Amino acid sequence: MRTLIKDLKENELANISGMVYKVRDTKYMVFIMLKDRSSFIQVSVDKQNEELTKKALGVTNGSIVSFKGKMVLSEYVKNGGKEFLPEDLEILSLADAYPLDENALPDTRLDYRWLDLRNEKKEWIIPIQSAFVQYLREYLYKNDFIEIHTPKLIGTASESGSSVFEVKYFDTKAYLAQSPQFYKQMAIASGYERVFEIAPAFRAENSNTNRHCTEFTSIDLEFAYIDSYEDVMHMEEEMLKYAMKKVKDEYGDLIKERFGIELVVPKKAFPVIKLQDLYQELKKRYNYEIPERDIGDLNAETEKLAYQFAMEEYNSEFLFIVGYNKAKRPFYHMRDENDNPLGYDLLYRGMEITSGAQREHRYEKLLHNAKEKGLGEDVKFYTEFFKYGCPPHGGFAIGLERMTLLMLGLDHIREAEFIFRGPNRLHP
Ligand code: ATP
């Protein structure tokens, strides 16, 4: 039976198995560093045992090995003073020499993603992401949300401007969902008051940036009986604070040590600023003027400066932005009496992580807004949801990879996705 390294007891015979990450041959001893999912340990082979030494010297980095022996405490050993003295070893899988080293180019790293993830920093990205998702779910279940699973193969081309992937579907065409937006609202119309989904979304955006993937994981939620989009902002803020605190409790020290960055759990309310006021602040403080084509929206430069502003003015890594132009927002966002959309974006460490809004649940108004955007028949299946009773509601979407990227201070989104998908990346 296998014992996990963390469960080893002093002087008790046990079998441990794991991956070798270093072999050191010295005059009297061979040291093998072994890692399993729980911890790591130095396995020390005495060269007086010739047979075992021969086997130990045949072990390479990355090999999967089982040892039978005892853990002992030794003052000479670093990392808690534990070492493992083996009686026997069995190589379960012998690894070839690695085809990449620390100087490997990003593309080579992606080709060998599973090896790149053995790196002592990168190995933590996915477990920390997993913990973040676990705590988000925990928060949402505690708050009466149910998890839904919406189709990713869809029959009509979609709700927003961003491009969709077309796929062959028997003798017709289908598309890959770029967001579960319509379906999560359909769930509200079904009578489920609080729903969420954490699932892939596909965007056929042929741009190579450090923040876009063609397939990413969207954390989507939608809930009913809200009074305003501010309720949506509040829900998001509370959810993020909850999950970030739990991630920090579990991984805060490790994040600091391996990624060299502090995970800061916000204590105060996230500051809110109107887009026009933000433009003015950026002009005043940094002499920055938004280019004409981006007016009514944010671009990467504005987001970066907005971060600087939020830190200087509020000491906050998060910043809510409201007061968008209806031309830049989808037709399903509710609008106020002046026809301004009741939605927001959330920036974290200088990057957009979320769009959210109160949705238009009134059928006639929705038809009007759709028509204004030149949409009619194409969104009919969606507008029908609001014909037979639908409560006021709102929601948002957070990109999981963006959040991971920012929490861990990574330099590119390809590192924040287990297996990256971009315009030039369909493998492995
Ligand atoms: P952007 O303007 O940055 O391209 P967007 O306005 O298209 O984003 P939304 O459609 O509002 O984004 O999606 C909500 C969230 O999903 C974004 O804030 C972001 O966190 C994430 N997201 C959107 N597109 C991508 C993508 N291509 N890759 C990774 N995450 C994305």
XYZ file of N, CA and C in Angstrom, residues 281-416:
408
model
N -9.931 62.289 -15.042
C -8.840 62.059 -14.085
C -7.554 61.682 -14.818
N -7.687 60.843 -15.822
C -6.493 60.381 -16.535
C -5.850 61.534 -17.305
N -6.702 62.420 -17.790
C -6.199 63.606 -18.506
C -5.454 64.512 -17.521
N -6.134 64.741 -16.402
C -5.591 65.655 -15.400
C -4.280 65.115 -14.805
N -4.300 63.841 -14.432
C -3.156 63.287 -13.696
C -1.993 62.861 -14.589
N -2.357 62.255 -15.733
C -1.278 61.642 -16.534
C -1.236 62.202 -17.951
N -2.024 63.243 -18.155
C -2.091 63.870 -19.467
C -2.424 62.847 -20.561
N -3.317 61.934 -20.226
C -3.678 60.884 -21.183
C -5.052 61.178 -21.777
N -5.119 61.099 -23.076
C -6.406 61.321 -23.738
C -6.799 60.062 -24.501
N -7.998 59.608 -24.284
C -8.450 58.377 -24.939
C -8.609 58.630 -26.447
N -8.090 57.739 -27.289
C -8.264 57.934 -28.736
C -9.750 57.910 -29.118
N -10.059 58.678 -30.126
C -11.451 58.842 -30.580
C -12.192 57.505 -30.729
N -11.516 56.532 -31.359
C -12.196 55.260 -31.657
C -12.598 54.488 -30.395
N -11.945 54.800 -29.261
C -12.243 54.060 -28.028
C -13.165 54.822 -27.084
N -13.579 56.018 -27.486
C -14.439 56.807 -26.590
C -15.711 56.030 -26.284
N -16.073 56.021 -25.006
C -17.252 55.262 -24.577
C -16.856 53.891 -24.076
N -15.561 53.608 -24.091
C -15.088 52.273 -23.698
C -13.705 52.409 -23.071
N -13.095 51.284 -22.759
C -11.733 51.294 -22.236
C -10.821 50.627 -23.246
N -9.561 50.974 -23.235
C -8.583 50.183 -23.985
C -7.491 49.779 -22.999
N -6.517 49.014 -23.476
C -5.522 48.457 -22.557
C -4.764 49.560 -21.811
N -4.440 50.623 -22.522
C -3.691 51.728 -21.914
C -4.518 52.400 -20.809
N -5.800 52.631 -21.118
C -6.681 53.261 -20.123
C -6.783 52.374 -18.886
N -6.872 51.069 -19.118
C -7.016 50.152 -17.980
C -5.782 50.222 -17.082
N -4.623 50.310 -17.706
C -3.389 50.374 -16.918
C -3.334 51.658 -16.084
N -3.678 52.770 -16.732
C -3.647 54.050 -16.007
C -4.750 54.095 -14.948
N -5.867 53.455 -15.245
C -6.962 53.420 -14.271
C -6.509 52.704 -12.998
N -5.646 51.728 -13.172
C -5.104 51.003 -12.018
C -4.235 51.943 -11.176
N -3.365 52.671 -11.887
C -2.503 53.630 -11.190
C -3.362 54.628 -10.404
N -4.412 55.091 -11.087
C -5.325 56.044 -10.448
C -6.006 55.418 -9.221
N -6.499 54.186 -9.371
C -7.221 53.538 -8.267
C -6.301 53.318 -7.069
N -5.045 53.010 -7.334
C -4.105 52.816 -6.233
C -3.807 54.149 -5.550
N -3.568 55.172 -6.358
C -3.222 56.483 -5.784
C -4.396 57.079 -5.010
N -5.568 56.969 -5.603
C -6.729 57.663 -5.035
C -7.397 56.858 -3.916
N -7.494 55.534 -4.106
C -8.278 54.727 -3.160
C -7.475 53.601 -2.521
N -6.216 53.462 -2.912
C -5.421 52.311 -2.478
C -6.178 51.001 -2.731
N -6.748 50.901 -3.923
C -7.547 49.723 -4.266
C -7.048 49.105 -5.569
N -6.919 47.788 -5.576
C -6.523 47.096 -6.815
C -7.715 46.874 -7.726
N -8.898 47.040 -7.157
C -10.123 46.868 -7.944
C -10.735 48.236 -8.234
N -11.376 48.340 -9.376
C -12.086 49.575 -9.704
C -13.299 49.228 -10.571
N -14.465 49.636 -10.080
C -15.679 49.487 -10.879
C -15.821 50.698 -11.794
N -16.191 50.449 -13.029
C -16.439 51.553 -13.955
C -17.879 51.471 -14.431
N -18.578 52.585 -14.308
C -19.981 52.639 -14.731
C -20.122 53.781 -15.739
N -21.339 53.938 -16.252
C -21.585 55.078 -17.141
C -21.084 54.845 -18.545
N -21.248 53.630 -19.040
C -20.848 53.342 -20.418
C -21.865 53.894 -21.402
N -21.411 53.972 -22.634
C -22.250 54.457 -23.713
C -23.053 53.288 -24.271
N -24.330 53.504 -24.572
C -25.152 52.379 -25.044
C -24.611 51.783 -26.351
N -23.917 52.625 -27.127
C -23.371 52.115 -28.389
C -22.358 51.005 -28.136
N -21.735 51.031 -26.955
C -20.681 50.063 -26.648
C -21.188 48.892 -25.818
N -22.462 48.886 -25.514
C -23.000 47.808 -24.665
C -24.060 47.025 -25.422
N -24.233 45.753 -25.082
C -25.220 44.942 -25.799
C -26.673 45.378 -25.537
N -27.540 44.978 -26.439
C -28.939 45.437 -26.366
C -29.673 44.936 -25.128
N -29.197 43.862 -24.531
C -29.950 43.275 -23.408
C -29.633 43.930 -22.068
N -28.708 44.895 -22.068
C -28.487 45.650 -20.826
C -29.650 46.614 -20.605
N -30.154 46.648 -19.385
C -31.225 47.602 -19.090
C -30.664 49.035 -19.169
N -31.535 49.971 -19.525
C -31.095 51.375 -19.585
C -31.918 52.226 -18.635
N -31.343 53.335 -18.201
C -32.088 54.225 -17.304
C -32.986 55.157 -18.129
N -33.626 56.120 -17.436
C -34.595 56.987 -18.124
C -33.929 57.847 -19.198
N -32.604 58.008 -19.099
C -31.895 58.781 -20.133
C -31.280 57.879 -21.193
N -31.700 56.624 -21.179
C -31.238 55.659 -22.171
C -29.765 55.255 -21.977
N -29.271 55.449 -20.761
C -27.892 55.029 -20.491
C -27.885 53.634 -19.881
N -26.970 52.768 -20.342
C -26.973 51.385 -19.865
C -26.645 51.267 -18.378
N -27.332 50.346 -17.723
C -27.154 50.148 -16.285
C -26.204 48.977 -16.053
N -24.996 49.198 -16.486
C -24.028 48.109 -16.363
C -22.681 48.636 -15.911
N -21.751 47.734 -15.779
C -20.430 48.113 -15.272
C -19.369 47.167 -15.806
N -18.131 47.591 -15.697
C -16.990 46.695 -15.865
C -16.218 46.723 -14.564
N -15.495 45.659 -14.296
C -14.633 45.656 -13.118
C -13.195 45.452 -13.572
N -12.329 46.332 -13.102
C -10.888 46.194 -13.384
C -10.195 45.681 -12.137
N -9.215 44.830 -12.353
C -8.386 44.333 -11.251
C -6.935 44.414 -11.715
N -6.129 45.088 -10.947
C -4.708 45.253 -11.280
C -4.503 45.689 -12.743
N -5.400 46.562 -13.185
C -5.209 47.179 -14.500
C -5.703 46.369 -15.679
N -6.604 45.438 -15.439
C -7.152 44.666 -16.561
C -8.639 44.405 -16.312
N -9.423 44.450 -17.394
C -10.845 44.150 -17.236
C -11.011 42.676 -16.916
N -11.728 42.393 -15.844
C -12.013 40.980 -15.540
C -13.489 40.649 -15.699
N -14.328 41.659 -15.747
C -15.776 41.421 -15.740
C -16.560 42.469 -16.487
N -17.633 42.023 -17.132
C -18.718 42.935 -17.496
C -19.959 42.439 -16.772
N -20.734 43.375 -16.265
C -21.964 42.987 -15.579
C -23.031 44.024 -15.819
N -24.271 43.669 -15.517
C -25.372 44.609 -15.754
C -26.670 44.105 -15.152
N -27.593 45.062 -15.004
C -28.980 44.637 -14.878
C -29.459 44.384 -16.297
N -30.245 43.329 -16.483
C -30.721 42.988 -17.832
C -32.106 43.587 -18.055
N -32.408 43.776 -19.307
C -33.759 44.255 -19.641
C -34.705 43.053 -19.635
N -35.641 43.034 -18.695
C -36.553 41.880 -18.626
C -37.932 42.212 -19.201
N -38.113 43.500 -19.618
C -39.434 43.883 -20.134
C -39.436 43.682 -21.649
N -40.338 42.827 -22.067
C -40.362 42.346 -23.445
C -40.336 43.473 -24.476
N -41.244 44.451 -24.304
C -41.356 45.508 -25.322
C -40.069 46.318 -25.410
N -39.529 46.621 -24.252
C -38.300 47.429 -24.233
C -37.140 46.655 -24.857
N -37.128 45.382 -24.581
C -36.066 44.547 -25.132
C -36.139 44.523 -26.663
N -37.358 44.384 -27.171
C -37.538 44.395 -28.628
C -37.056 45.716 -29.213
N -37.393 46.777 -28.506
C -36.993 48.108 -28.961
C -35.459 48.216 -29.033
N -34.797 47.778 -27.945
C -33.327 47.883 -27.893
C -32.667 47.017 -28.968
N -33.261 45.843 -29.178
C -32.690 44.933 -30.187
C -32.810 45.570 -31.569
N -33.976 46.142 -31.817
C -34.227 46.745 -33.121
C -33.252 47.899 -33.381
N -33.046 48.673 -32.346
C -32.126 49.803 -32.457
C -30.724 49.347 -32.870
N -30.347 48.135 -32.441
C -29.016 47.602 -32.793
C -29.064 46.816 -34.101
N -30.220 46.888 -34.771
C -30.347 46.188 -36.043
C -30.546 44.689 -35.882
N -30.980 44.276 -34.688
C -31.215 42.844 -34.467
C -32.711 42.596 -34.450
N -33.124 41.541 -35.036
C -34.555 41.251 -35.045
C -34.761 39.764 -34.943
N -34.957 39.155 -36.100
C -35.210 37.709 -36.165
C -34.107 36.897 -35.486
N -32.859 37.381 -35.641
C -31.724 36.600 -35.113
C -31.767 36.439 -33.591
N -32.444 37.368 -32.901
C -32.490 37.209 -31.444
C -33.906 36.868 -30.958
N -34.761 36.491 -31.919
C -36.155 36.219 -31.557
C -36.254 35.083 -30.531
N -35.429 34.061 -30.735
C -35.521 32.921 -29.810
C -35.238 33.396 -28.379
N -34.373 34.401 -28.263
C -34.005 34.935 -26.944
C -35.102 35.849 -26.389
N -35.585 36.762 -27.213
C -36.589 37.708 -26.703
C -37.866 36.983 -26.251
N -38.116 35.819 -26.854
C -39.289 35.021 -26.451
C -39.263 34.655 -24.962
N -38.039 34.544 -24.402
C -37.945 34.152 -22.971
C -38.689 35.131 -22.070
N -38.875 36.364 -22.589
C -39.373 37.425 -21.718
C -40.864 37.692 -21.926
N -41.477 36.833 -22.713
C -42.868 37.035 -23.089
C -43.838 36.423 -22.088
N -43.339 35.464 -21.334
C -44.252 34.690 -20.478
C -43.918 34.848 -19.000
N -43.381 35.998 -18.675
C -43.067 36.274 -17.266
C -41.604 36.024 -16.956
N -40.934 37.076 -16.542
C -39.525 36.933 -16.155
C -39.202 38.015 -15.129
N -38.652 37.657 -13.989
C -38.391 38.671 -12.956
C -37.236 39.591 -13.329
N -37.160 40.752 -12.706
C -35.981 41.602 -12.905
C -34.738 40.849 -12.450
N -33.673 41.011 -13.189
C -32.479 40.236 -12.841
C -31.233 40.872 -13.430
N -30.094 40.348 -13.022
C -28.823 40.843 -13.547
C -27.748 39.819 -13.290
N -26.582 40.078 -13.815
C -25.506 39.123 -13.624
C -24.213 39.628 -14.217
N -23.223 38.762 -14.206
C -21.911 39.152 -14.719
C -21.138 37.913 -15.139
N -19.994 38.158 -15.771
C -19.084 37.073 -16.140
C -17.663 37.485 -15.810
N -16.942 36.574 -15.197
C -15.521 36.812 -14.908
C -14.717 35.786 -15.698
N -13.647 36.209 -16.324
C -12.761 35.266 -16.996
C -11.835 34.620 -15.972
N -11.914 33.307 -15.853
C -11.104 32.617 -14.838
C -9.604 32.778 -15.091
N -9.218 32.693 -16.355
C -7.783 32.778 -16.657
C -7.254 34.183 -16.366
N -8.064 35.178 -16.667
C -7.603 36.546 -16.370
C -7.423 36.730 -14.879
N -8.362 36.221 -14.141
C -8.282 36.340 -12.687
C -7.028 35.626 -12.167
N -6.749 34.455 -12.697
C -5.574 33.680 -12.283
C -4.305 34.452 -12.631
N -4.275 34.918 -13.859
C -3.137 35.709 -14.349
C -2.819 36.864 -13.397
N -3.877 37.562 -12.982
C -3.671 38.760 -12.176
C -3.366 38.435 -10.725
N -4.048 37.439 -10.188
C -3.773 37.088 -8.790
C -2.332 36.646 -8.604
N -1.799 35.941 -9.611
C -0.459 35.383 -9.464
C 0.611 36.232 -10.150
N 0.199 37.341 -10.760
C 1.172 38.219 -11.410
C 1.884 37.549 -12.576
N 1.177 36.722 -13.339
C 1.792 36.049 -14.487
C 1.889 37.044 -15.639
N 2.786 36.764 -16.598
C 2.915 37.785 -17.640
C 2.076 37.490 -18.872
N 1.500 36.311 -18.973
C 0.707 35.995 -20.168
C -0.394 35.006 -19.804
N -1.535 35.184 -20.450
C -2.682 34.332 -20.135
C -2.434 32.865 -20.492
N -1.476 32.613 -21.399
C -1.211 31.199 -21.743
C -0.741 30.412 -20.521
N -0.168 31.125 -19.532
C 0.293 30.445 -18.320
C -0.862 30.158 -17.356
N -1.976 30.855 -17.569
C -3.071 30.782 -16.603
C -4.145 29.783 -17.015
